[in-house]
Short mmCIF file of C-alpha atoms in Angstrom, two decimals:
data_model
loop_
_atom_site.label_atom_id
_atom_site.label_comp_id
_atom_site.label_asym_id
_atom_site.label_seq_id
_atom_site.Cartn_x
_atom_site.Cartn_y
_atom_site.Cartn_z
CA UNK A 49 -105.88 -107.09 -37.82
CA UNK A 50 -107.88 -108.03 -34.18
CA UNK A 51 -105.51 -110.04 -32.36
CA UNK A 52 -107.61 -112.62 -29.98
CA UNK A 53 -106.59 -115.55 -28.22
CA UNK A 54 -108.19 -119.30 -29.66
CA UNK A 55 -108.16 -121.86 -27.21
CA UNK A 56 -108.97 -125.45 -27.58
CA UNK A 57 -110.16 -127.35 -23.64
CA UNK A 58 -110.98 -130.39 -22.55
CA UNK A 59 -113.97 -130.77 -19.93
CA UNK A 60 -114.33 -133.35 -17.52
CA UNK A 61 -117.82 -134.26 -17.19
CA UNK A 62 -119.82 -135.60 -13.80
CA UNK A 63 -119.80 -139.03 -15.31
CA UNK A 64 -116.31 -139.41 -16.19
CA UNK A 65 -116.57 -138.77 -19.78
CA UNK A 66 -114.47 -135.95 -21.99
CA UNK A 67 -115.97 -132.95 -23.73
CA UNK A 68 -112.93 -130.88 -26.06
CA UNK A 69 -114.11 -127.76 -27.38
CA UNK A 70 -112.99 -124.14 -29.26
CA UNK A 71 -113.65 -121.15 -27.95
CA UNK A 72 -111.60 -117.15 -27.86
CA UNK A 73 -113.16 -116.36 -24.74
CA UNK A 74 -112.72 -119.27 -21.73
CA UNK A 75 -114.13 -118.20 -18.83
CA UNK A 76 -117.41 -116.99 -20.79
CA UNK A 77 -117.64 -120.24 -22.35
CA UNK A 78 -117.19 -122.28 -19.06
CA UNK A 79 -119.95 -120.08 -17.46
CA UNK A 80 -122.15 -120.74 -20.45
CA UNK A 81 -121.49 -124.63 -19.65
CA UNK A 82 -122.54 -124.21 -16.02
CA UNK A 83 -125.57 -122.78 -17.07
CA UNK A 84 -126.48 -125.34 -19.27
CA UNK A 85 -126.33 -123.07 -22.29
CA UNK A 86 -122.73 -124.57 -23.41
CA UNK A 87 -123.34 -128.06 -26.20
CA UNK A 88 -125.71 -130.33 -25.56
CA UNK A 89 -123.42 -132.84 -24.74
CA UNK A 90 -122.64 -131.21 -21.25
CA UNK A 91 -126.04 -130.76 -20.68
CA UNK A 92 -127.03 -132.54 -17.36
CA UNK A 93 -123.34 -133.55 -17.37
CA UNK A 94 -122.55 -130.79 -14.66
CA UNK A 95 -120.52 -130.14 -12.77
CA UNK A 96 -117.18 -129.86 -15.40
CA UNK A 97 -114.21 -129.33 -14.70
CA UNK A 98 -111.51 -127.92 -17.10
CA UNK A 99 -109.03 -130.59 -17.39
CA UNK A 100 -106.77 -128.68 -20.35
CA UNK A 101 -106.72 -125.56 -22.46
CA UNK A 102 -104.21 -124.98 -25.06
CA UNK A 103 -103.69 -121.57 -26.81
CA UNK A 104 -103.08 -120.79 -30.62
CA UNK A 105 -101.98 -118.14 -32.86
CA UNK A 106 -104.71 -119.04 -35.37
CA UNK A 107 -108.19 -120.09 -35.60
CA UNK A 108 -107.14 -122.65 -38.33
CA UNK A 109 -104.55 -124.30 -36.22
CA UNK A 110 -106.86 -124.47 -33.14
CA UNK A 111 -109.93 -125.99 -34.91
CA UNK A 112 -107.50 -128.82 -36.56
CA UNK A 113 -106.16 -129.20 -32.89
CA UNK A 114 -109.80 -129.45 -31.85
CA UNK A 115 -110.60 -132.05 -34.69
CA UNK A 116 -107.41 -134.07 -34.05
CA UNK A 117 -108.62 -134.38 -29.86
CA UNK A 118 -111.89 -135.37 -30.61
CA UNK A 119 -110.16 -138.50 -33.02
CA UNK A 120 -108.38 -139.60 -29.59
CA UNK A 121 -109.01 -142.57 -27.52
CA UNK A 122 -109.94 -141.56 -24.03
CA UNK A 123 -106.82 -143.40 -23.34
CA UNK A 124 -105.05 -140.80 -25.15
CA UNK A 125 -106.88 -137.78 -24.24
CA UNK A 126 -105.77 -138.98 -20.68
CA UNK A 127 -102.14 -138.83 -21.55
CA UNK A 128 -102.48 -135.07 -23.06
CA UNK A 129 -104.62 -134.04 -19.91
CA UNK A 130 -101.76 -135.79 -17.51
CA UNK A 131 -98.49 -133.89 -19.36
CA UNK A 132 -100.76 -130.44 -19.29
CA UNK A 133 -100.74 -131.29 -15.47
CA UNK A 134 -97.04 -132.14 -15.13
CA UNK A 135 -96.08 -129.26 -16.83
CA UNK A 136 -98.51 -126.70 -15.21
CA UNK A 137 -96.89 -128.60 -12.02
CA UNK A 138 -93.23 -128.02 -13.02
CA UNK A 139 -93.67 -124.33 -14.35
CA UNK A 140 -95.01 -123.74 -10.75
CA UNK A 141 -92.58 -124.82 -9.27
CA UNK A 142 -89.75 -123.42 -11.35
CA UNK A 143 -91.40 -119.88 -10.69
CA UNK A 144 -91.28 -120.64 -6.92
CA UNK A 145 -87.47 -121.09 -7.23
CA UNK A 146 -87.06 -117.90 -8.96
CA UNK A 147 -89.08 -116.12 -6.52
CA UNK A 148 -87.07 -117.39 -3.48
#
């Protein structure tokens, strides 16, 4: 069985508002956004910036995880978007004390 990689992200678009999506393949899917050949939604919404991305063993749990972000408040999708960042900010810094 083809092991791949299924991601679930969060865009930030120009005017503030939230774009989640699916993909296997991130950086082709960003470029595809900046192109203007991503969903229509981020059409004439650039520039994006990838707020979150969240990896899964299945395609089945990342579209429910896809499903259950696009339920959120904005409020909400805020608070998942801020932990991502404290963590990404506390594994970084936890690898700098190792490599001391």
């Amino acid at each position: 069985m083809k092991s791949s990689k299924h991601i679930v992200y969060i865009l930030e678009c120009r005017d503030g508002t939230y774009y989640t999506g699916y993909t296997t393949d991130l950086p082709h899917r960003l470029e595809q956004h900046a192109c203007g050949k991503g969903a229509k939604y981020t059409r004439g919404r650039a520039p994006l910036s990838l707020v979150y991305h969240a990896l899964f063993e299945t395609k089945r749990e990342a579209m429910q995880e896809e499903y259950r972000i696009k339920q959120l408040t904005r409020a909400q999708k805020e608070k998942i978007i801020t932990e991502e960042v404290q963590t990404n900010e506390e594994s970084a810094e936890l690898q700098r004390k190792r490599d001391r």
